[in-house]
Amino acid sequence: MANEQHTRSASVRPRAEHDRSAPHGDPRDVLARLTRGTDRAGRVTHTEHLPPRNGRHAHWPDRIRPEVIEAVRRTGIERPWEHQARAAAHALDGDSVIIATGTASGKSLSYLVPVLSTLLDGSEAPNGRGATALYLAPTKALAADQRRAVAGLAAPLGTAVRPAVFDGDTPVEEREWVRLYANYVLTNPDMLHRSLLPGHARWSSFLRALRYVVIDECHTYRGVFGSHVAQVLRRLRRVCARYGAEPVFLLASATAAAPGEGAARLTGIRPVEITEDTSPRGETVFALWEPPLTEYEGERGAPVRRTATAEAAELLTDLALDGVRTVAFVRSRRGAELISLIAQDRLAGIPAPRIPGAHPDTAPPPGPPPAPDPWAAHEADVIPPTGTAPDAGEGPGAVADPGRGVRPSTGIEPDTGARPDTGVGPDTGAKPGKGVGPDPSVTADTGVLTDVGVTTDTGVGSGSRAEPGTGVGSEGAPRAGAMGPDLAGRGLPEGTVPRAGRRGGLSSRIAAYRGGYLPEERRALERALHSGELLGLAATNALELGIDISGLDAVLITGYPGTRASLWQQAGRAGRAGQGALVVLIARDEPLDTYLVHHPESIFATPVESTVLDPHNPYVLAPHLCAAAAEIPLTEADFDLFGPETGSLLRKLEERKLLRRRSTGWHWTRKERAADLTDIRGSGGRPVQVVEADTGRLLGTVDAAAAHTTVHEGAVHLHQGRTYVVRQLDLEDSAALVEEASPPWTTMARDTTSLAVLDTEAEVAWGQARLCFGSVEVTNQVVSYLRRRLITGEVLGESKLDLPPRTLRTRAVWWTVTEDQLDAARITPEILAGSLHAAEHAAIGILPLFATCDRWDIGGVSIALHPDTLLPTVFVYDGQPGGAGFAERAFHTARAWLTATRDAIAACECEAGCPSCIQSPKCGNANDPLHKRGAVRLLTELLRSAE
């Protein structure tokens, strides 16, 4: 193991009482057993030892009701940590507060104690509800978990505290009781946007008494989704003011850079920052793990590493055999199911843990598909058809037909490209991303420099949060693994662990956990993990967000989760009882992961990112102004609340007949609900239903924008382990008719893409080069699809499609180089397109290190002679209409960003380019042309000019 060192980190571990029945060992010993043998040891590129830390206690503020302090003592907590006491004091003083401390540092108690004390005071009012509190969670699972926590903590207080969940699962008959009697309502931003604010008159007694708004896991509100939530919160403040309330905002966040600034952008109120973590933690051993190269070859003969999914399944098996209680985090739902199934197969028939460190040599194929999912109608339903074994990954990419001006859209394997799971249900489900539309004048991604020599990477894949009807298209693959309807299983037998192995032995102690499960299934899994009944769990980030699990000994992180905040959030799930813990980050075969495992300082010596969101994005703001006007007519007094663009946008909304100005202000006069103008998670309009043609059975839904590339006529569609072929895509009725079949091929959509510069808002001279930021228009059209043989990826044929173009107006960062700079970098015309294309790929892959985005949130275009700049140009753009702030962040950090990009390419051990450096999982032109050495020389010359 290389580069061992000892450092101090702000990451912490929870204090919950550990279940002694779960065996665990010193994390150093556990890692040593995992790395026995030269092959395994060579996979660890770095080990970081985070030393234990003592906690510092304080006393609760005197103003906290003694009944509440006694209730806390009954849970075994005699005194709070210093940061908890400080947060409670500020809350009681009426100061909005953001608590940005490590995982399991007691953030929940920090806001619960002052809230419960205030609610207890309010219960003495004549109506019994003199004070209320609103709790907002990004997921249903977290809200339900918090309701149980509040109910348990407040049980000694009797009926003075009445918590209730109000979300899409709340029965109609219960909703009236919640409105009239609950004083602690737990919901999500979606229900606030669609139900509570439009119906504020029915909530008047609750809103009039609103004292606190708790925003949990606020670091998750970023990008376009975060921008929407920011406007929803401004609407909430405005409605509260109507009823004479001015609630205090209490925000809980993972550690973040400038958390106060991010919270101010989110709420419009500058809060007090509490960032010093005074809770104790045990020792953590954090290993960076790079899977080995295989004998397989990828696109253009590039070397291929073993997938992170297969590696995680093997390590989870070994840890279970060793009796180490483990969670393996994976980005996609399909990946979570696969890791669980592979580990279950390996452990079937093993009655008890074997010798520590023993593991099978190979992974048998996964077992039968998991049970259908009842929430499919609200989630994306496409699993891009790989046709490969779980650890084989994708086959070689198809070569685009030279000169045709089109490029294929690649699918994703379980551990690459899939968007993070949200763990939410119908009213909060994150949807797949958008598509953009075409410019027939440009040849896109043929790998050959034809008329203008363009290569493109259009951005957003599944789960991206964009505005309705827009976004980036063909290269963004829909989120893997959403499942179809389920009519059974609503009553779980007592003692049953859902989704656990059914083959006997240790397999029964391994399960998967992801969004989309029935609520009772999730609860049963959480209880089984908490109690020690489960030894291993493969989970999406539905389990990342604050759900109370304790006693874990190890965490496997299958691929960098996109941000350092999420990385430490997931890592913090280990050692939640103060004992030592092991964390292993397993790199995917792509530039950012490879860069991180070979540059550990980017993880351990770099602060977490600041949250990026832009609430003043006009594409975000406009529909919220309509919603606000429908709630209460808008006046000029509201301009400061909603931002400087408000006045001009109101005039445009008047012109579009969406609002009408009268003497009392701007009014919404239409019959439609104004709140329906936007989906705050950016679903992109009416989903396309995937229907079995012969039976009429609904298999699930696909986002409208993603439908062009995933359920076009002839597309192979994988669902629940079964293969279907799309017979017809009806865009007018938003339906895709499919029939079950087993063709020996997969399909890849091909599209044309162009980009036009609309406005240059900022420009910096780097010598002769120019770095620019501004508005662009990206146009895309799916024109055909390829049939590729399973496993080998051999192209069997191409079929034409007739689908309409789509257009996206967004923000981009771009840089140009001159002919003299190309000569200095020894970039000849023959390698120019490949050098630009390779630099673009790597820059997209590395940008998430500098902006809180995922590579599927952004897109790119490289062109040897752009008609607007008249120079060789590389563009990287936001995949959401109006932008999401990522390109702007790239512009402001360009020198560091492009330096890291160059270093990542140069450090890769491959000869001519591979997925770890310049190949992209979403490149539609089959990663051709690419020139690795040319990209390094080009970026070096560009950066030399920037000095």
Coordinates of C-alpha atoms in Angstrom, one line a residue, residues 63-512:
R63 CA -34.5 28.8 28.0
I64 CA -34.9 25.2 26.9
R65 CA -37.9 23.7 28.7
P66 CA -36.8 21.2 31.4
E67 CA -39.3 18.6 30.1
V68 CA -37.4 18.6 26.8
I69 CA -34.0 18.2 28.5
E70 CA -35.4 15.3 30.5
A71 CA -36.8 13.7 27.3
V72 CA -33.3 14.0 25.7
R73 CA -31.7 12.4 28.9
R74 CA -34.0 9.5 28.5
T75 CA -32.3 8.7 25.2
G76 CA -29.0 8.4 27.0
I77 CA -27.7 11.9 26.2
E78 CA -26.8 13.8 29.4
R79 CA -25.2 16.8 27.8
P80 CA -25.0 18.2 24.3
W81 CA -21.8 18.9 22.3
E82 CA -20.8 22.5 22.2
H83 CA -22.0 23.1 18.6
Q84 CA -25.4 21.7 19.5
A85 CA -25.8 24.1 22.4
R86 CA -24.6 27.0 20.3
A87 CA -27.1 26.2 17.5
A88 CA -30.0 25.9 20.0
A89 CA -29.1 29.2 21.6
H90 CA -29.2 31.0 18.2
A91 CA -32.5 29.4 17.3
L92 CA -34.1 30.6 20.5
D93 CA -32.7 34.1 19.9
G94 CA -34.5 34.2 16.6
D95 CA -31.4 33.8 14.4
S96 CA -31.5 31.7 11.3
V97 CA -28.7 29.1 11.6
I98 CA -26.9 26.7 9.4
I99 CA -25.2 23.7 11.1
A100 CA -22.5 22.4 8.7
T101 CA -20.7 19.7 10.7
G102 CA -19.7 16.1 9.9
T103 CA -21.9 13.1 9.5
A104 CA -23.5 11.9 12.8
S105 CA -22.4 15.0 14.7
G106 CA -25.9 15.4 16.2
K107 CA -27.2 18.0 13.8
S108 CA -30.8 16.7 14.2
L109 CA -30.7 17.3 18.0
S110 CA -29.3 20.7 17.4
Y111 CA -32.5 21.9 15.8
L112 CA -34.9 19.5 17.5
V113 CA -34.3 20.6 21.0
P114 CA -35.2 24.4 20.5
V115 CA -38.1 23.4 18.1
L116 CA -39.6 21.0 20.7
S117 CA -39.2 23.5 23.5
T118 CA -41.0 26.1 21.4
L119 CA -43.8 23.7 20.4
L120 CA -44.2 22.8 24.1
D121 CA -44.6 26.5 24.9
G122 CA -47.1 26.9 22.0
S123 CA -49.2 23.9 23.3
E124 CA -50.2 26.0 26.2
A125 CA -52.0 28.5 23.9
P126 CA -55.8 28.5 24.1
N127 CA -56.1 26.6 20.7
G128 CA -53.2 24.2 21.7
R129 CA -51.2 25.3 18.6
G130 CA -49.6 28.6 19.4
A131 CA -46.4 27.6 17.7
T132 CA -45.7 25.3 14.7
A133 CA -42.7 24.0 12.8
L134 CA -42.2 22.9 9.2
Y135 CA -39.5 20.3 8.3
L136 CA -38.3 19.9 4.7
A137 CA -36.4 16.9 3.6
P138 CA -35.2 16.1 0.0
T139 CA -36.5 12.5 0.2
K140 CA -39.6 10.8 1.6
A141 CA -37.5 8.2 3.4
L142 CA -35.7 10.9 5.3
A143 CA -38.9 12.6 6.3
A144 CA -40.4 9.4 7.5
D145 CA -37.2 8.5 9.5
Q146 CA -37.2 12.0 11.1
R147 CA -40.9 11.6 12.0
R148 CA -40.1 8.4 13.9
A149 CA -37.2 10.1 15.6
V150 CA -39.3 13.1 16.7
A151 CA -42.1 10.9 17.9
G152 CA -39.7 8.8 20.0
L153 CA -37.9 11.8 21.5
A154 CA -41.1 13.7 22.2
A155 CA -43.1 10.7 23.6
P156 CA -42.6 11.9 27.2
L157 CA -44.2 15.2 26.2
G158 CA -47.5 13.6 25.5
T159 CA -49.7 15.3 23.0
A160 CA -48.0 18.6 23.2
V161 CA -45.9 17.7 20.2
R162 CA -47.8 16.2 17.3
P163 CA -45.5 15.3 14.4
A164 CA -47.0 14.2 11.1
V165 CA -45.8 13.5 7.6
F166 CA -47.5 15.3 4.7
D167 CA -46.4 13.9 1.3
G168 CA -47.8 12.1 -1.6
D169 CA -48.2 8.9 0.4
T170 CA -50.3 10.6 3.1
P171 CA -53.9 9.2 2.9
V172 CA -56.5 11.8 1.9
E173 CA -58.4 11.2 5.2
E174 CA -55.3 12.1 7.2
R175 CA -54.4 15.3 5.4
E176 CA -57.2 17.3 7.0
W177 CA -56.0 16.3 10.5
V178 CA -52.5 17.3 9.6
R179 CA -53.6 20.8 8.5
L180 CA -55.8 21.4 11.5
Y181 CA -53.9 19.7 14.4
A182 CA -50.3 18.8 13.6
N183 CA -47.8 21.3 15.0
Y184 CA -44.6 19.6 13.5
V185 CA -45.3 18.9 9.8
L186 CA -42.6 17.0 7.8
T187 CA -42.8 17.3 4.1
N188 CA -40.6 17.9 1.0
P189 CA -40.2 20.9 -1.4
D190 CA -42.4 19.3 -4.0
M191 CA -45.4 19.2 -1.7
L192 CA -44.7 22.7 -0.5
H193 CA -44.7 23.8 -4.2
R194 CA -47.6 21.9 -5.4
S195 CA -50.0 21.6 -2.5
L196 CA -49.2 23.6 0.6
L197 CA -48.5 27.0 -1.0
P198 CA -51.2 27.0 -3.6
G199 CA -53.7 26.0 -0.8
H200 CA -52.3 28.3 1.8
A201 CA -55.7 29.5 2.9
R202 CA -56.5 26.0 4.2
W203 CA -53.2 26.1 6.1
S204 CA -53.7 29.6 7.5
S205 CA -53.8 28.5 11.2
F206 CA -50.6 26.5 10.7
L207 CA -48.8 29.3 8.8
R208 CA -49.9 32.0 11.2
A209 CA -48.1 30.2 14.1
L210 CA -45.1 29.1 12.1
R211 CA -42.0 29.7 14.2
Y212 CA -39.3 27.4 12.6
V213 CA -38.6 26.0 9.1
V214 CA -36.1 23.2 9.3
I215 CA -34.2 22.4 6.0
D216 CA -32.4 19.1 6.4
E217 CA -29.5 18.0 4.2
C218 CA -29.6 21.4 2.5
H219 CA -26.3 20.7 0.6
T220 CA -28.4 18.5 -1.7
Y221 CA -30.3 21.6 -3.0
R222 CA -27.9 22.5 -5.9
G223 CA -28.0 23.2 -9.6
V224 CA -31.4 23.7 -11.2
F225 CA -33.2 21.7 -8.5
G226 CA -31.7 23.9 -5.8
S227 CA -32.6 27.0 -7.7
H228 CA -36.2 25.9 -7.9
V229 CA -36.2 25.2 -4.1
A230 CA -34.8 28.6 -3.5
Q231 CA -37.7 30.2 -5.2
V232 CA -40.2 27.9 -3.4
L233 CA -38.7 29.1 -0.1
R234 CA -39.1 32.7 -1.1
R235 CA -42.7 32.0 -1.9
L236 CA -43.1 30.4 1.5
R237 CA -41.6 33.5 3.2
R238 CA -44.0 35.7 1.3
V239 CA -47.1 33.7 2.2
C240 CA -46.0 33.5 5.9
A241 CA -45.7 37.3 5.9
R242 CA -49.3 37.5 4.7
Y243 CA -50.3 35.8 7.9
G244 CA -48.0 37.8 10.1
A245 CA -45.3 35.1 10.5
E246 CA -41.6 35.4 10.0
P247 CA -40.2 32.0 10.7
V248 CA -36.6 31.3 11.7
F249 CA -34.7 29.0 9.2
L250 CA -32.7 26.2 10.7
L251 CA -30.5 24.4 8.1
A252 CA -28.5 21.2 8.5
S253 CA -25.8 20.5 6.0
A254 CA -22.8 18.2 5.4
T255 CA -19.5 20.1 5.7
A256 CA -19.3 22.6 2.9
A257 CA -17.3 25.6 1.8
A258 CA -19.0 28.9 2.7
P259 CA -22.1 27.2 4.0
G260 CA -23.6 30.6 5.1
E261 CA -23.4 31.9 1.5
G262 CA -25.0 28.8 0.1
A263 CA -27.8 29.0 2.7
A264 CA -28.3 32.7 1.9
R265 CA -28.7 31.9 -1.8
L266 CA -31.1 29.1 -0.9
T267 CA -33.4 31.0 1.6
G268 CA -32.7 34.7 0.8
I269 CA -31.7 35.1 4.5
R270 CA -28.1 35.3 5.8
P271 CA -27.8 32.7 8.7
V272 CA -25.3 32.3 11.5
E273 CA -22.7 29.7 10.5
I274 CA -21.8 26.8 12.9
T275 CA -19.0 24.8 11.4
E276 CA -16.8 23.7 14.3
D277 CA -17.6 20.1 15.0
T278 CA -17.1 19.3 18.7
S279 CA -18.4 15.7 18.7
P280 CA -16.0 12.8 19.1
R281 CA -15.1 10.2 16.5
G282 CA -13.2 6.9 16.3
E283 CA -10.3 6.2 14.0
T284 CA -11.1 5.9 10.4
V285 CA -9.0 4.1 7.8
F286 CA -9.8 5.4 4.3
A287 CA -8.4 3.4 1.4
L288 CA -8.4 4.5 -2.3
W289 CA -8.8 1.4 -4.5
E290 CA -8.3 1.1 -8.2
P291 CA -9.6 -2.1 -9.9
P292 CA -7.1 -4.0 -12.1
L293 CA -6.8 -3.9 -15.8
T294 CA -8.5 -6.8 -17.6
E295 CA -7.6 -8.7 -20.8
Y296 CA -10.5 -7.0 -22.6
E297 CA -10.2 -4.1 -25.0
G298 CA -12.6 -1.2 -25.3
E299 CA -13.2 1.4 -27.9
R300 CA -10.2 1.9 -30.2
G301 CA -8.4 -1.0 -28.5
A302 CA -8.2 0.9 -25.2
P303 CA -7.4 -1.1 -22.0
V304 CA -10.4 -1.7 -19.8
R305 CA -10.4 -2.0 -16.0
R306 CA -12.6 -4.3 -14.1
T307 CA -15.8 -2.5 -13.2
A308 CA -16.2 -0.9 -9.8
T309 CA -19.5 -2.8 -9.5
A310 CA -17.9 -6.2 -9.7
E311 CA -15.1 -5.1 -7.4
A312 CA -17.6 -3.8 -4.8
A313 CA -19.5 -7.1 -4.9
E314 CA -16.4 -9.0 -4.3
L315 CA -15.3 -6.8 -1.4
L316 CA -18.8 -6.9 0.1
T317 CA -18.7 -10.7 0.0
D318 CA -15.4 -10.8 1.8
L319 CA -16.4 -8.4 4.5
A320 CA -19.6 -10.4 5.1
L321 CA -17.5 -13.6 5.4
D322 CA -15.4 -11.7 7.9
G323 CA -18.5 -10.7 9.9
V324 CA -17.9 -7.0 9.2
R325 CA -21.2 -5.0 8.9
T326 CA -21.0 -3.1 5.7
V327 CA -22.9 -0.7 3.4
A328 CA -21.8 -0.5 -0.3
F329 CA -22.9 2.7 -1.8
V330 CA -23.5 2.7 -5.6
R331 CA -24.8 5.5 -7.8
S332 CA -27.5 3.6 -9.8
R333 CA -30.4 1.4 -8.7
R334 CA -29.4 -1.3 -11.1
G335 CA -25.9 -1.3 -9.7
A336 CA -27.3 -1.7 -6.1
E337 CA -29.4 -4.7 -7.2
L338 CA -26.4 -6.3 -9.1
I339 CA -24.0 -5.9 -6.2
S340 CA -26.5 -7.5 -3.9
L341 CA -27.3 -10.4 -6.2
I342 CA -23.7 -11.2 -6.9
A343 CA -22.8 -11.2 -3.2
Q344 CA -25.9 -13.3 -2.4
D345 CA -24.9 -15.9 -5.0
R346 CA -21.4 -16.1 -3.6
L347 CA -22.6 -16.5 0.0
A348 CA -25.4 -19.0 -0.7
G349 CA -24.9 -22.2 1.2
I350 CA -22.3 -20.7 3.5
P351 CA -23.8 -21.2 7.0
A352 CA -21.3 -19.1 9.0
P353 CA -18.4 -16.7 8.4
R354 CA -15.3 -18.5 7.0
I355 CA -11.7 -17.7 7.6
P356 CA -11.2 -13.9 7.4
G357 CA -10.3 -12.7 4.0
A358 CA -11.4 -15.8 2.1
H359 CA -13.2 -15.1 -1.1
P360 CA -14.3 -16.8 -4.3
D361 CA -12.3 -16.3 -7.4
T362 CA -15.2 -15.5 -9.7
A363 CA -18.6 -14.1 -9.6
P364 CA -21.4 -16.4 -10.8
P365 CA -24.1 -14.7 -12.8
P366 CA -26.8 -12.8 -10.8
G367 CA -30.0 -14.6 -9.8
P368 CA -33.5 -13.8 -10.8
P369 CA -34.5 -10.2 -11.1
P370 CA -35.8 -8.3 -8.0
A371 CA -39.5 -8.0 -7.4
P372 CA -41.3 -5.4 -9.4
D373 CA -41.4 -1.9 -8.0
P374 CA -44.8 -0.2 -7.3
W375 CA -43.5 3.4 -7.8
A376 CA -42.4 2.9 -11.4
A377 CA -45.1 5.3 -12.7
H378 CA -43.3 8.1 -11.0
E379 CA -39.7 7.2 -11.9
A380 CA -37.6 6.7 -15.0
D381 CA -38.0 3.2 -16.3
V382 CA -35.1 2.7 -18.8
I383 CA -32.1 0.5 -18.1
P384 CA -29.8 1.1 -21.1
P385 CA -29.3 -2.3 -22.6
T386 CA -25.8 -3.4 -22.1
G387 CA -26.3 -7.0 -22.9
T388 CA -23.2 -7.9 -20.8
A389 CA -22.4 -9.7 -17.7
P390 CA -22.3 -7.7 -14.5
D391 CA -18.6 -7.2 -14.5
A392 CA -18.0 -7.1 -18.2
G393 CA -19.2 -3.5 -18.6
E394 CA -20.0 -2.2 -22.0
G395 CA -18.8 -3.7 -25.2
P396 CA -16.6 -1.7 -27.6
G397 CA -18.3 1.4 -29.0
A398 CA -19.7 1.6 -32.5
V399 CA -17.7 3.5 -35.0
A400 CA -19.8 6.3 -36.6
D401 CA -20.1 6.2 -40.4
P402 CA -17.6 8.8 -41.6
G403 CA -19.1 11.8 -43.2
R404 CA -22.6 11.2 -42.1
G405 CA -22.5 14.0 -39.5
V406 CA -24.1 11.9 -36.7
R407 CA -23.0 10.2 -33.6
P408 CA -24.2 7.3 -31.5
S409 CA -25.5 7.7 -28.0
T410 CA -23.9 5.2 -25.6
G411 CA -25.7 3.4 -22.8
I412 CA -24.2 3.0 -19.3
E413 CA -23.0 0.1 -17.3
P414 CA -24.0 -0.3 -13.7
D415 CA -21.2 1.8 -12.3
T416 CA -20.8 4.5 -14.9
G417 CA -23.0 7.3 -16.0
A418 CA -26.1 6.4 -13.9
R419 CA -27.4 9.3 -12.0
P420 CA -27.6 9.1 -8.3
D421 CA -30.8 7.7 -6.8
T422 CA -33.1 10.0 -5.0
G423 CA -34.9 7.6 -2.8
V424 CA -38.1 9.4 -3.2
G425 CA -41.6 8.6 -4.2
P426 CA -44.3 10.0 -6.5
D427 CA -44.3 13.5 -5.4
T428 CA -40.5 13.9 -5.1
G429 CA -39.1 11.6 -7.7
A430 CA -36.1 12.9 -9.6
K431 CA -36.6 12.3 -13.3
P432 CA -34.2 11.7 -16.2
G433 CA -32.6 14.5 -18.0
K434 CA -33.3 16.5 -21.0
G435 CA -32.4 16.5 -24.6
V436 CA -31.3 19.2 -26.9
G437 CA -32.0 19.7 -30.5
P438 CA -30.1 20.0 -33.8
D439 CA -28.4 22.2 -36.3
P440 CA -28.2 20.4 -39.6
S441 CA -25.3 22.6 -40.7
V442 CA -22.7 20.9 -38.5
T443 CA -21.2 17.5 -38.8
A444 CA -21.2 16.1 -35.3
D445 CA -18.9 13.5 -34.0
T446 CA -18.0 11.5 -37.0
G447 CA -14.4 11.4 -35.8
V448 CA -13.5 13.0 -39.1
L449 CA -13.0 16.7 -39.7
T450 CA -15.6 17.3 -42.4
D451 CA -17.0 20.7 -43.3
V452 CA -16.5 22.3 -39.9
G453 CA -15.0 19.5 -37.9
V454 CA -17.2 19.3 -34.9
T455 CA -17.1 16.7 -32.1
T456 CA -19.7 16.9 -29.4
D457 CA -20.7 15.6 -26.0
T458 CA -24.2 16.6 -25.2
G459 CA -24.8 16.5 -21.7
V460 CA -27.4 15.6 -19.3
G461 CA -28.4 12.0 -18.5
S462 CA -30.8 10.5 -16.2
G463 CA -31.8 12.3 -13.1
S464 CA -30.6 15.6 -14.2
R465 CA -32.8 18.4 -13.0
A466 CA -33.8 20.5 -15.9
E467 CA -36.7 22.6 -17.0
P468 CA -39.7 21.0 -18.8
G469 CA -39.2 20.1 -22.4
T470 CA -35.5 20.9 -22.6
G471 CA -32.1 19.9 -21.6
V472 CA -29.4 17.8 -23.1
G473 CA -30.0 14.8 -25.2
S474 CA -28.5 11.9 -26.8
E475 CA -25.4 11.2 -24.7
G476 CA -27.2 11.4 -21.4
A477 CA -28.4 7.9 -20.7
P478 CA -31.5 7.5 -18.5
R479 CA -31.0 6.4 -15.0
A480 CA -30.4 2.7 -14.7
G481 CA -32.8 0.5 -12.9
A482 CA -36.2 1.9 -12.2
M483 CA -38.7 -0.9 -12.1
G484 CA -42.3 -1.6 -13.0
P485 CA -45.5 -1.8 -11.1
D486 CA -46.1 -4.2 -8.2
L487 CA -49.4 -5.2 -6.8
A488 CA -48.1 -7.7 -4.2
G489 CA -46.0 -7.5 -1.1
R490 CA -47.7 -4.7 0.7
G491 CA -47.8 -6.7 3.9
L492 CA -44.5 -8.0 5.0
P493 CA -44.4 -11.1 7.2
E494 CA -43.1 -10.5 10.7
G495 CA -39.3 -10.8 10.8
T496 CA -39.0 -10.8 7.0
V497 CA -36.1 -8.8 5.6
P498 CA -37.2 -7.7 2.1
R499 CA -34.8 -7.9 -0.8
A500 CA -32.5 -10.2 1.2
G501 CA -31.1 -13.4 -0.3
R502 CA -33.4 -16.4 -0.4
R503 CA -30.9 -19.0 -1.2
G504 CA -30.0 -19.8 2.4
G505 CA -26.8 -19.4 4.4
L506 CA -25.2 -16.0 4.6
S507 CA -27.0 -14.8 1.5
S508 CA -30.0 -14.1 3.7
R509 CA -27.9 -11.4 5.5
I510 CA -27.3 -9.4 2.3
A511 CA -29.8 -7.1 0.7
A512 CA -30.2 -4.1 -1.6

